[in-house]
PDB file of C-alpha atoms in Angstrom:
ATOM      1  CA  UNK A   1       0.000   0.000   0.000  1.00 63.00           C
ATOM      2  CA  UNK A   2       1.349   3.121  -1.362  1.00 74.00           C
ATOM      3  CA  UNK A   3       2.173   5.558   1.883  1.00 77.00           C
ATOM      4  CA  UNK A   4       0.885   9.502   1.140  1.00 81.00           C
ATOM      5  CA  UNK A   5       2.877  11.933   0.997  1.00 85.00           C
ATOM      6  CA  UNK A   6       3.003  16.240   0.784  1.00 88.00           C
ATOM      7  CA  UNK A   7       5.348  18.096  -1.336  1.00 88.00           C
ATOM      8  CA  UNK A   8       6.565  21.000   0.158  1.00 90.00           C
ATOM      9  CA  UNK A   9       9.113  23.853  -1.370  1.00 88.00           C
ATOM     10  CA  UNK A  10      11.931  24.441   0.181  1.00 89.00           C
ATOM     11  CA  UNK A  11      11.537  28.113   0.688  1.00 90.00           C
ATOM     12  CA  UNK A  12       8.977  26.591   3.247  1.00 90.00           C
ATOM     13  CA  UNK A  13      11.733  25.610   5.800  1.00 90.00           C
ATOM     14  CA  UNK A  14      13.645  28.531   4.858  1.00 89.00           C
ATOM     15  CA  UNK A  15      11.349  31.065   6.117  1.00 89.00           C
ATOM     16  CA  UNK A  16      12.226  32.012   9.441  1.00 87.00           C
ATOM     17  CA  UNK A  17       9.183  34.154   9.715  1.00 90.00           C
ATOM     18  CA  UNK A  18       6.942  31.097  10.468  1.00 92.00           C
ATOM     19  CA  UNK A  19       5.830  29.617  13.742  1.00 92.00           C
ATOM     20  CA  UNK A  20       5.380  26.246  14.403  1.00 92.00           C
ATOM     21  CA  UNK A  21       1.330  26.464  13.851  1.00 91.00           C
ATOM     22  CA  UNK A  22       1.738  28.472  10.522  1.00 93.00           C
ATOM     23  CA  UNK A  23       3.627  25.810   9.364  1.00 93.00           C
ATOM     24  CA  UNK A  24       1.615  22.899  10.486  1.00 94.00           C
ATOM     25  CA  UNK A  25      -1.301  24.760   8.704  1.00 94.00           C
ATOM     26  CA  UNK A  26       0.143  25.468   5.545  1.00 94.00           C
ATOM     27  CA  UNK A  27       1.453  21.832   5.212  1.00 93.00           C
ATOM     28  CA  UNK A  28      -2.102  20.752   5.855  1.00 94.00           C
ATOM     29  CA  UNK A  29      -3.182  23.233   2.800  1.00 94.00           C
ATOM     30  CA  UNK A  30      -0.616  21.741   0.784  1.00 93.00           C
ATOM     31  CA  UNK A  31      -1.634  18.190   1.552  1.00 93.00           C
ATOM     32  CA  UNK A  32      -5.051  19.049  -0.276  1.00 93.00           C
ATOM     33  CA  UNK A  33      -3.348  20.516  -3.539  1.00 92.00           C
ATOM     34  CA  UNK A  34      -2.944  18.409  -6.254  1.00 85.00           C
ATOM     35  CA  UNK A  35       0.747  18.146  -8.330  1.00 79.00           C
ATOM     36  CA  UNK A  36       0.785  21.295 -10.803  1.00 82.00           C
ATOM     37  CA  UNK A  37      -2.496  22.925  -9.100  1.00 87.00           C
ATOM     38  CA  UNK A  38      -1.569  25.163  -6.050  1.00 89.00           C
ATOM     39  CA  UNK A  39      -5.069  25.599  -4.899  1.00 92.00           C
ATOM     40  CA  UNK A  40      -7.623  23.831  -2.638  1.00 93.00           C
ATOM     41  CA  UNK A  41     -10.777  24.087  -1.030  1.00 90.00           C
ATOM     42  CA  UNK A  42     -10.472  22.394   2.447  1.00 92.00           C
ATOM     43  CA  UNK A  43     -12.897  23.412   5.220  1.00 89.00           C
ATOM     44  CA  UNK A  44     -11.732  24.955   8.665  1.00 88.00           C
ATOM     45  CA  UNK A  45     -12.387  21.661  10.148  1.00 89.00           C
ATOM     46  CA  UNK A  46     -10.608  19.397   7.887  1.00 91.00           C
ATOM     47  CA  UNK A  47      -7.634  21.950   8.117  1.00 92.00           C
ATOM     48  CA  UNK A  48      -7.828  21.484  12.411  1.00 91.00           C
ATOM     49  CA  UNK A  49      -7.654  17.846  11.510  1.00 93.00           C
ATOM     50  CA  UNK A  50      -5.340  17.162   9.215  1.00 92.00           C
ATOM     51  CA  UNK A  51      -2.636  19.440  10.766  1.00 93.00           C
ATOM     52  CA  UNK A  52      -3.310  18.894  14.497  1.00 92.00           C
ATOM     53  CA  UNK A  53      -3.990  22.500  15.209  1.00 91.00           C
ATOM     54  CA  UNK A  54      -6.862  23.759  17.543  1.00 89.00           C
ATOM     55  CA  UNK A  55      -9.747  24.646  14.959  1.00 87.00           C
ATOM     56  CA  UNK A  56     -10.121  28.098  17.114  1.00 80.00           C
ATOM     57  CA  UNK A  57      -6.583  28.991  15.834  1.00 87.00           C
ATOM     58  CA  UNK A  58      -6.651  27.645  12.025  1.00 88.00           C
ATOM     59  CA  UNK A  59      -8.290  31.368  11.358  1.00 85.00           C
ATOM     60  CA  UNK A  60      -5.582  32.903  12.582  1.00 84.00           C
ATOM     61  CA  UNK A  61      -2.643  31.305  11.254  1.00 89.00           C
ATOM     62  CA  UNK A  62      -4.569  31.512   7.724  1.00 91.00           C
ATOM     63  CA  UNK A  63      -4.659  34.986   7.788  1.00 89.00           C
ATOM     64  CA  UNK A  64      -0.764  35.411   9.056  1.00 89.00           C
ATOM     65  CA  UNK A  65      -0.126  33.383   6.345  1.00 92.00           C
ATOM     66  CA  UNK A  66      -1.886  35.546   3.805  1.00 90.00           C
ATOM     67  CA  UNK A  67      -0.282  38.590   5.337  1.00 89.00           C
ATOM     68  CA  UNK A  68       3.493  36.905   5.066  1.00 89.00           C
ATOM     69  CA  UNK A  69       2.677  36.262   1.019  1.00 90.00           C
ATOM     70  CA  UNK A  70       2.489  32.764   1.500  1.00 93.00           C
ATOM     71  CA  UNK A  71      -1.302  32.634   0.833  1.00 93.00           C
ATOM     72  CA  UNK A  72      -4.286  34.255  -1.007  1.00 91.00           C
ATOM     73  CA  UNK A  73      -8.027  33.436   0.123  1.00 89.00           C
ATOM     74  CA  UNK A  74     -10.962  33.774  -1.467  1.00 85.00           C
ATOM     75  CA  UNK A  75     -14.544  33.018  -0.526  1.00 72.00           C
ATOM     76  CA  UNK A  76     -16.348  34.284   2.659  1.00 57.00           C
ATOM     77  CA  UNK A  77     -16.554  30.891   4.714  1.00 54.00           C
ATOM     78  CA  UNK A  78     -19.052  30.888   7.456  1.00 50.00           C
ATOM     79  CA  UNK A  79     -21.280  28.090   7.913  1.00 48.00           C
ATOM     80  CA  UNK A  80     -19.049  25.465   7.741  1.00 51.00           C
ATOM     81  CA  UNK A  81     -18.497  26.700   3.851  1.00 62.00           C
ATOM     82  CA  UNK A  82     -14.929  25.914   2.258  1.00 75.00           C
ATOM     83  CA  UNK A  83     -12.599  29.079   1.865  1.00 85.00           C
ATOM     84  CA  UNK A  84     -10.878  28.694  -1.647  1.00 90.00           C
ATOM     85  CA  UNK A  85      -6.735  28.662  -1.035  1.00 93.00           C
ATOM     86  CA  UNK A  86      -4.367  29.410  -3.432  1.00 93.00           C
ATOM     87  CA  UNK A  87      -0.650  29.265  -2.193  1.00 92.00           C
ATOM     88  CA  UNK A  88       2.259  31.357  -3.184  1.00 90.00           C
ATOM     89  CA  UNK A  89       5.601  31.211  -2.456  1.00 88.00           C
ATOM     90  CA  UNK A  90       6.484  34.631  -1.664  1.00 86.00           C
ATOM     91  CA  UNK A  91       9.667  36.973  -3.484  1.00 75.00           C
ATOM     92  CA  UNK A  92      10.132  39.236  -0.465  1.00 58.00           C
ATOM     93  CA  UNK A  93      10.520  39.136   3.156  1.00 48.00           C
ATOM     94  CA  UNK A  94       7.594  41.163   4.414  1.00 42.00           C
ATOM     95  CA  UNK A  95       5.032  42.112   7.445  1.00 43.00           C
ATOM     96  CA  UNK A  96       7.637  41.695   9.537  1.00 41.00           C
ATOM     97  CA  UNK A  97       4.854  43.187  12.344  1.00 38.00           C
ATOM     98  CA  UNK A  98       2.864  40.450  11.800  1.00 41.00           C
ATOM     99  CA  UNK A  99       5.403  38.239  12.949  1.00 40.00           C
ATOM    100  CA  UNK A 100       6.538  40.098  15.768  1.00 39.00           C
ATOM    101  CA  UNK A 101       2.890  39.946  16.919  1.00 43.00           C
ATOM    102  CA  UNK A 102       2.477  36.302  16.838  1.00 41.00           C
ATOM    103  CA  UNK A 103       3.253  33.786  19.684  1.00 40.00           C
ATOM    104  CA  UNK A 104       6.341  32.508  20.019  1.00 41.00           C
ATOM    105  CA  UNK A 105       7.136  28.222  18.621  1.00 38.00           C
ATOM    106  CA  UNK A 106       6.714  27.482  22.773  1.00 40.00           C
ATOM    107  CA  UNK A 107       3.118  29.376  22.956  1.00 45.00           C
ATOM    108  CA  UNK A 108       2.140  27.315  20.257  1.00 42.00           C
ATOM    109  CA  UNK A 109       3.084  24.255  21.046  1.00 41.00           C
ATOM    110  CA  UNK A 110       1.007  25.068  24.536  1.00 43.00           C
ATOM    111  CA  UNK A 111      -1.508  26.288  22.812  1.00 39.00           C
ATOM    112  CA  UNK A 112      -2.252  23.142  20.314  1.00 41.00           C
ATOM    113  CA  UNK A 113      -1.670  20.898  24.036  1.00 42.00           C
ATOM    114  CA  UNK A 114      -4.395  22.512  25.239  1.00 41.00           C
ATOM    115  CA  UNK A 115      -6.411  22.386  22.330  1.00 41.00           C
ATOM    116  CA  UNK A 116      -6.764  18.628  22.008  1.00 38.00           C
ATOM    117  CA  UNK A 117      -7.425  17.884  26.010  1.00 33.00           C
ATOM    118  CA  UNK A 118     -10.238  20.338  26.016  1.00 32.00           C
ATOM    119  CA  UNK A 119     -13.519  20.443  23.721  1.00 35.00           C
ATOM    120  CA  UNK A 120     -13.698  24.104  21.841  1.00 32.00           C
ATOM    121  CA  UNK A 121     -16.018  25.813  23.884  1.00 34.00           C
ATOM    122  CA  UNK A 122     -14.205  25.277  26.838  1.00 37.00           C
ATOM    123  CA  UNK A 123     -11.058  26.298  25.571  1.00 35.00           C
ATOM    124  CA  UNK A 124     -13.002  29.691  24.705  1.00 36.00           C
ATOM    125  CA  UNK A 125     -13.658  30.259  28.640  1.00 36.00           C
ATOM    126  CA  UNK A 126     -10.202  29.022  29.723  1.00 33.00           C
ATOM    127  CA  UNK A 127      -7.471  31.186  30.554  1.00 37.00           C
ATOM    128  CA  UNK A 128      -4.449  30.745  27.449  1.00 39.00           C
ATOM    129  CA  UNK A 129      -2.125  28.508  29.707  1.00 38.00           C
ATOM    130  CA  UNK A 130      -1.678  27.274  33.633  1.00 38.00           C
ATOM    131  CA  UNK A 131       1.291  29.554  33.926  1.00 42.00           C
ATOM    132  CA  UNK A 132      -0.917  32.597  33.530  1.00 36.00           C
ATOM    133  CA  UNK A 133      -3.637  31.525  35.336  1.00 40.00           C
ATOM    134  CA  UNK A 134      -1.294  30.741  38.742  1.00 44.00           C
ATOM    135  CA  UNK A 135       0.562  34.133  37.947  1.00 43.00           C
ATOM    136  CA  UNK A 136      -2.536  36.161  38.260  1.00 43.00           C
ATOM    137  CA  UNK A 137      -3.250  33.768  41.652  1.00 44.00           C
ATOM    138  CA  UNK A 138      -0.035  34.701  42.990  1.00 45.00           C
ATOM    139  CA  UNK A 139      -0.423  38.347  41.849  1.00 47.00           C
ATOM    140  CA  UNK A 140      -3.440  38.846  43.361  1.00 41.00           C
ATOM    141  CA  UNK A 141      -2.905  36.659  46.581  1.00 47.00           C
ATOM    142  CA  UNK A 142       0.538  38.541  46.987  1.00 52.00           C
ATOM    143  CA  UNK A 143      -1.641  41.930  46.063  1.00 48.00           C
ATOM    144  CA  UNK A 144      -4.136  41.186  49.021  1.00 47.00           C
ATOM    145  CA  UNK A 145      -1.298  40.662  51.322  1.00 50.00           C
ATOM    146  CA  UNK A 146      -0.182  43.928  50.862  1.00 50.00           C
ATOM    147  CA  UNK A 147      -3.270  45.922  51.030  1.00 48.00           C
ATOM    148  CA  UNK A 148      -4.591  44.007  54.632  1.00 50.00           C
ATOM    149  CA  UNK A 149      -0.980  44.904  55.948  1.00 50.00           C
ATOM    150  CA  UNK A 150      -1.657  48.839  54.656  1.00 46.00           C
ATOM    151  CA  UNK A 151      -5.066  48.617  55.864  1.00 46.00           C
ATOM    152  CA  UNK A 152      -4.175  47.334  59.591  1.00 48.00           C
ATOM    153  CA  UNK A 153      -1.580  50.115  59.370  1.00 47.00           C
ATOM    154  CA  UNK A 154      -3.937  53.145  57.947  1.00 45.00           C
ATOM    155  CA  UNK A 155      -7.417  51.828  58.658  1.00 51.00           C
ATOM    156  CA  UNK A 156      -8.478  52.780  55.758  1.00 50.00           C
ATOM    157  CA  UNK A 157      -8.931  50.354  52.736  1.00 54.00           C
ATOM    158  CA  UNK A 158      -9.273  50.912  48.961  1.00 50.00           C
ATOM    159  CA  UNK A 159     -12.629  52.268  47.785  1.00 52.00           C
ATOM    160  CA  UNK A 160     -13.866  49.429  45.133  1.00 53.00           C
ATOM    161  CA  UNK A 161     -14.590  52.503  42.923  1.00 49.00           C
ATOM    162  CA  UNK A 162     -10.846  52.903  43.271  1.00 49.00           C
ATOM    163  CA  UNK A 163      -9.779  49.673  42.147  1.00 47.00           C
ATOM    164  CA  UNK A 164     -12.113  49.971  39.322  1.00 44.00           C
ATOM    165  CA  UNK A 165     -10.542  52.648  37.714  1.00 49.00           C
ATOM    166  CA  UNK A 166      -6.952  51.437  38.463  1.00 55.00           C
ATOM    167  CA  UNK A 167      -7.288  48.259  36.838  1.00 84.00           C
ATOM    168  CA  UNK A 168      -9.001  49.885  33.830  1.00 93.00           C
ATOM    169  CA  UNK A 169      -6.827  51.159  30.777  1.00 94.00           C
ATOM    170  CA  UNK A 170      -6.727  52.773  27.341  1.00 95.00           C
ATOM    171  CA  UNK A 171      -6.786  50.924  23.870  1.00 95.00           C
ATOM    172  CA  UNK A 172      -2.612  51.722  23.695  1.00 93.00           C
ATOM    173  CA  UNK A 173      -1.850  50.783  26.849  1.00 93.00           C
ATOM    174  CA  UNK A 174      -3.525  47.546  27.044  1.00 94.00           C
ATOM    175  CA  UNK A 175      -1.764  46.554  23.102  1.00 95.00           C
ATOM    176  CA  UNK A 176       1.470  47.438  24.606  1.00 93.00           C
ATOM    177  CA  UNK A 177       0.917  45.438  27.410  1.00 93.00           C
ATOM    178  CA  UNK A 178      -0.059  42.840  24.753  1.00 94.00           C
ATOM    179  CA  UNK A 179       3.329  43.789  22.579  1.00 92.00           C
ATOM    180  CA  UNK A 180       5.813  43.370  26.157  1.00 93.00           C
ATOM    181  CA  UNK A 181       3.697  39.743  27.080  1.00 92.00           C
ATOM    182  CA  UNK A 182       4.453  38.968  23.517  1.00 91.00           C
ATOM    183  CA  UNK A 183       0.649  37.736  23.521  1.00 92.00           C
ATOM    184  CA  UNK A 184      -2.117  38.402  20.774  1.00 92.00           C
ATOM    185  CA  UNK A 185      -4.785  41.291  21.861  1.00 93.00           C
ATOM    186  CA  UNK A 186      -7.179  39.190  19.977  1.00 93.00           C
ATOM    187  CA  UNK A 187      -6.006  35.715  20.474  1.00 88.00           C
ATOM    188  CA  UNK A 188      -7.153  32.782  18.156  1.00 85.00           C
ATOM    189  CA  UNK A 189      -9.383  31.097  20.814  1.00 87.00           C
ATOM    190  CA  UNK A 190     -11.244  33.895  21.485  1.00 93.00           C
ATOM    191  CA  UNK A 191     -15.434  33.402  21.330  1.00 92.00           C
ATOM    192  CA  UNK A 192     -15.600  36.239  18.272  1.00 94.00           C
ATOM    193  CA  UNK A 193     -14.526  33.576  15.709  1.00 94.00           C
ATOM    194  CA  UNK A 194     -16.864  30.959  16.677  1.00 92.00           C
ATOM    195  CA  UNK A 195     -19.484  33.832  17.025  1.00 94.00           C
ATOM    196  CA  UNK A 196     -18.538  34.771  13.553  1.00 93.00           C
ATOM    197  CA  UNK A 197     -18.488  31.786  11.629  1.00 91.00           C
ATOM    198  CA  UNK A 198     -21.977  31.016  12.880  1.00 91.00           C
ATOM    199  CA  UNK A 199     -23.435  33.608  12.039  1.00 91.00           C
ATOM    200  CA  UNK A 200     -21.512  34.554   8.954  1.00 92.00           C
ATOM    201  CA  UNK A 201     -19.431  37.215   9.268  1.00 95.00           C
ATOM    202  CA  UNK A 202     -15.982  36.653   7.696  1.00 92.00           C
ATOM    203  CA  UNK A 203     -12.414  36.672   8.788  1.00 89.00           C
ATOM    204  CA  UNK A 204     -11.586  39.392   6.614  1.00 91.00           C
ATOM    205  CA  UNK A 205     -14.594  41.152   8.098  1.00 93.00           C
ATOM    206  CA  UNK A 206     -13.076  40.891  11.889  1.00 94.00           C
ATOM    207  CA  UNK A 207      -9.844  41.931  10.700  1.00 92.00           C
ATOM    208  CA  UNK A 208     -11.900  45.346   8.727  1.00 93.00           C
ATOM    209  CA  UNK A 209     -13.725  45.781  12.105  1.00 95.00           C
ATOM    210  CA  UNK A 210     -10.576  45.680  14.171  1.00 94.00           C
ATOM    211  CA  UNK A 211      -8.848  48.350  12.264  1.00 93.00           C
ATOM    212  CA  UNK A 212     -11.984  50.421  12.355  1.00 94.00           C
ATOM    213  CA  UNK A 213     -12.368  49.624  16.205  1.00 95.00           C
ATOM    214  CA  UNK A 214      -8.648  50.242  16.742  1.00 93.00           C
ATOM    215  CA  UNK A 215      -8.579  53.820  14.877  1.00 92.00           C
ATOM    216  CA  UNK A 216     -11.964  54.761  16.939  1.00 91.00           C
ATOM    217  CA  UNK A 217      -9.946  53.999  20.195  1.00 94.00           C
ATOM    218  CA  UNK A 218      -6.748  54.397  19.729  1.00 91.00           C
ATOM    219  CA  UNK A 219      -6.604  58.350  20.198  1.00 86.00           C
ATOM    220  CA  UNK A 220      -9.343  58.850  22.828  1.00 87.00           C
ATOM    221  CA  UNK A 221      -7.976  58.814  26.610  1.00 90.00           C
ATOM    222  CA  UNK A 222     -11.351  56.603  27.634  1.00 91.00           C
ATOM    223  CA  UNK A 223     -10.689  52.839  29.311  1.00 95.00           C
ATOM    224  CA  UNK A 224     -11.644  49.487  29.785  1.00 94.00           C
ATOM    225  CA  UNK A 225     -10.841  47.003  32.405  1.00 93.00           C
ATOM    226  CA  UNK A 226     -11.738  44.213  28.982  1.00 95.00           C
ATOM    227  CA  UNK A 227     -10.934  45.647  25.550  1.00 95.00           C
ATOM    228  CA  UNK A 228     -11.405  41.861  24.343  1.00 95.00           C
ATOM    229  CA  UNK A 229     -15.265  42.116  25.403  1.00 95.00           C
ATOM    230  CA  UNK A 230     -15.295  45.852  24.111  1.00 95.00           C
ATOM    231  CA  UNK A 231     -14.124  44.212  20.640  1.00 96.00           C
ATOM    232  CA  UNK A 232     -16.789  41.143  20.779  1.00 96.00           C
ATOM    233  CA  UNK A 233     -19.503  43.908  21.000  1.00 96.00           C
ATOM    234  CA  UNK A 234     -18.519  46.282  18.063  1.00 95.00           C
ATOM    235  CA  UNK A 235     -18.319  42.964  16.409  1.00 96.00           C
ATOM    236  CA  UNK A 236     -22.180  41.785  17.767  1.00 95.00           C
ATOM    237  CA  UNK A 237     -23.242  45.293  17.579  1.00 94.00           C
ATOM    238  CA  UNK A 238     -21.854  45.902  13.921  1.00 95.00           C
ATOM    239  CA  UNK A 239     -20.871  49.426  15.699  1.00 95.00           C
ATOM    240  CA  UNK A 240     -19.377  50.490  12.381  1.00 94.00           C
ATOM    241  CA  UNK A 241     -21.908  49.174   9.925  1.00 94.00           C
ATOM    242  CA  UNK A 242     -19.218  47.149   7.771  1.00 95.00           C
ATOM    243  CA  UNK A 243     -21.852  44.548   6.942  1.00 95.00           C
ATOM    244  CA  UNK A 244     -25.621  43.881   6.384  1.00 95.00           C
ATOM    245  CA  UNK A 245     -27.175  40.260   6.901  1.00 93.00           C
ATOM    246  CA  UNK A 246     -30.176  38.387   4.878  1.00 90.00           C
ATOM    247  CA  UNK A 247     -32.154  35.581   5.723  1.00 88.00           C
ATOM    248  CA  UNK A 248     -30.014  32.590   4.735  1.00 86.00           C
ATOM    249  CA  UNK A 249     -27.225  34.213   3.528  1.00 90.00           C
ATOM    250  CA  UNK A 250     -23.542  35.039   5.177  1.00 92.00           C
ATOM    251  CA  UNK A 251     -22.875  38.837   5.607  1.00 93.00           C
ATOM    252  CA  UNK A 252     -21.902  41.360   2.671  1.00 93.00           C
ATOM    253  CA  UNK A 253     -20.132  44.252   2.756  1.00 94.00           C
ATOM    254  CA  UNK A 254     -21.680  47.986   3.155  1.00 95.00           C
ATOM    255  CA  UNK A 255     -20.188  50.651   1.456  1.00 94.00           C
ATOM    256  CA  UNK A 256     -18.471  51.650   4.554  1.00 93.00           C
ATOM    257  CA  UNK A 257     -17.582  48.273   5.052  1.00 91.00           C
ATOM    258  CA  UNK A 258     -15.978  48.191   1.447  1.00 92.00           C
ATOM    259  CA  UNK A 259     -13.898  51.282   1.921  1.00 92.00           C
ATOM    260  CA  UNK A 260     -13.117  49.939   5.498  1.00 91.00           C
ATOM    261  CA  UNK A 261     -12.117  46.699   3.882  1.00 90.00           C
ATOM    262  CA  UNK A 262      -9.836  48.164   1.262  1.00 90.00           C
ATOM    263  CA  UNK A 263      -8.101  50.354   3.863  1.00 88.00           C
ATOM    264  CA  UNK A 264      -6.833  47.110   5.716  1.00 82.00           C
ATOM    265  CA  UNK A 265      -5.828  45.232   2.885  1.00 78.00           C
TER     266      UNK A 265
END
């Protein structure tokens, strides 16, 4: 029995560029091409199968992978729909940013681990890994310490209005904080993609809506203790009116959604 097998061009391993998960994905995309015809129509699930990546994270390596030249898509998706991929191999080094954004090979790797012990909607609801989760215990445990020792000593605690505000930031600070944690601000498990999907609205629609939502934000001096949740609701909320819906049909572009669209091509 012959034994299948994926061709793969060398410029693959040669790209420094790409993570571990960008690479398992764009294997699995090659694996559906056929010799001589770079293009394929696998769904989002076969894609989670077939490379062993977390289907929450398969949209996001995708569209890295368009953005480093290594991909085009075409097609809205949505309803379990197939996205038509044609791969590239790209001439130039470029979107360096996009790199620097994404995790690191080790955040990946976690990331995929935690993918296949968990079902997807818990993985939604869980923090991204154990080491964050007992940081913010110790953090906050160590944090209470403090302020019962400074309250025994003043006698006179923090005002929860106080705390409120403290923890709460703008857009910029909470992306740098993002940019130094070397974390995504809109990470590939997070509910907005499953939200999307089932109700229609395309990838290239949440990436339009966060360059809209970042641009609204970005200048104003107003915070947010969760600019994650702040992001889900533009998206619910269509806050920008990038997209109309009809019965039975996935979303289409307003005009304002074109122009928006164009603008973060």
């Amino acid at each position: 029995m012959t034994t299948p097998f994926t061709v793969v061009p060398n410029e693959v391993w040669a790209d420094r560029r790409l993570t571990l998960e960008q690479l398992r994905v764009l294997g699995a995309l090659l694996s559906f091409c056929t010799p001589g015809n770079l293009t394929c129509w696998p769904r989002r699930q076969q894609l989670a199968e077939r490379s062993g990546v977390h289907i929450a994270n398969v949209s996001s390596a995708t569209t890295c992978l368009e953005a480093l030249g290594w991909i085009t898509k075409d097609g809205k998706g949505g309803h379990s729909k197939a996205t038509r991929y044609t791969i590239h191999v790209p001439q130039t080094v470029a979107y360096r940013a996009t790199v620097a954004e994404s995790a690191t090979v080790a955040q990946q790797a976690t990331v995929a681990d935690q993918a296949t012990r968990m079902p997807l909607a818990d993985s939604a609801t869980v923090a991204p890994s154990a080491t964050v989760a007992e940081s913010a215990t110790s953090t906050v445990a160590d944090s209470a310490t403090r302020k019962e020792e400074t309250s025994e000593q003043t006698n006179t605690p923090l005002a929860p209005k106080q705390r409120r505000r403290r923890n709460a930031q703008t857009l910029r600070s909470f992306l740098e904080d993002c940019r130094q944690q070397n974390i995504k601000p809109i990470d590939g498990d997070d509910p907005i993609f499953d939200y999307a999907e089932k109700v229609g609205i395309s990838e290239e629609m949440l990436v339009a809506a966060w360059a809209e939502f970042k641009a609204q934000f970005l200048g104003r001096d107003s915070t947010q203790k969760d600019w994650r949740a702040h992001y889900r609701n533009a998206v619910k909320r269509n806050w920008f009116n990038l997209w109309y819906l009809k019965e039975g049909e996935n979303a289409r572009w307003t005009t304002a959604g074109e122009q928006a669209r164009r603008a973060a091509a």
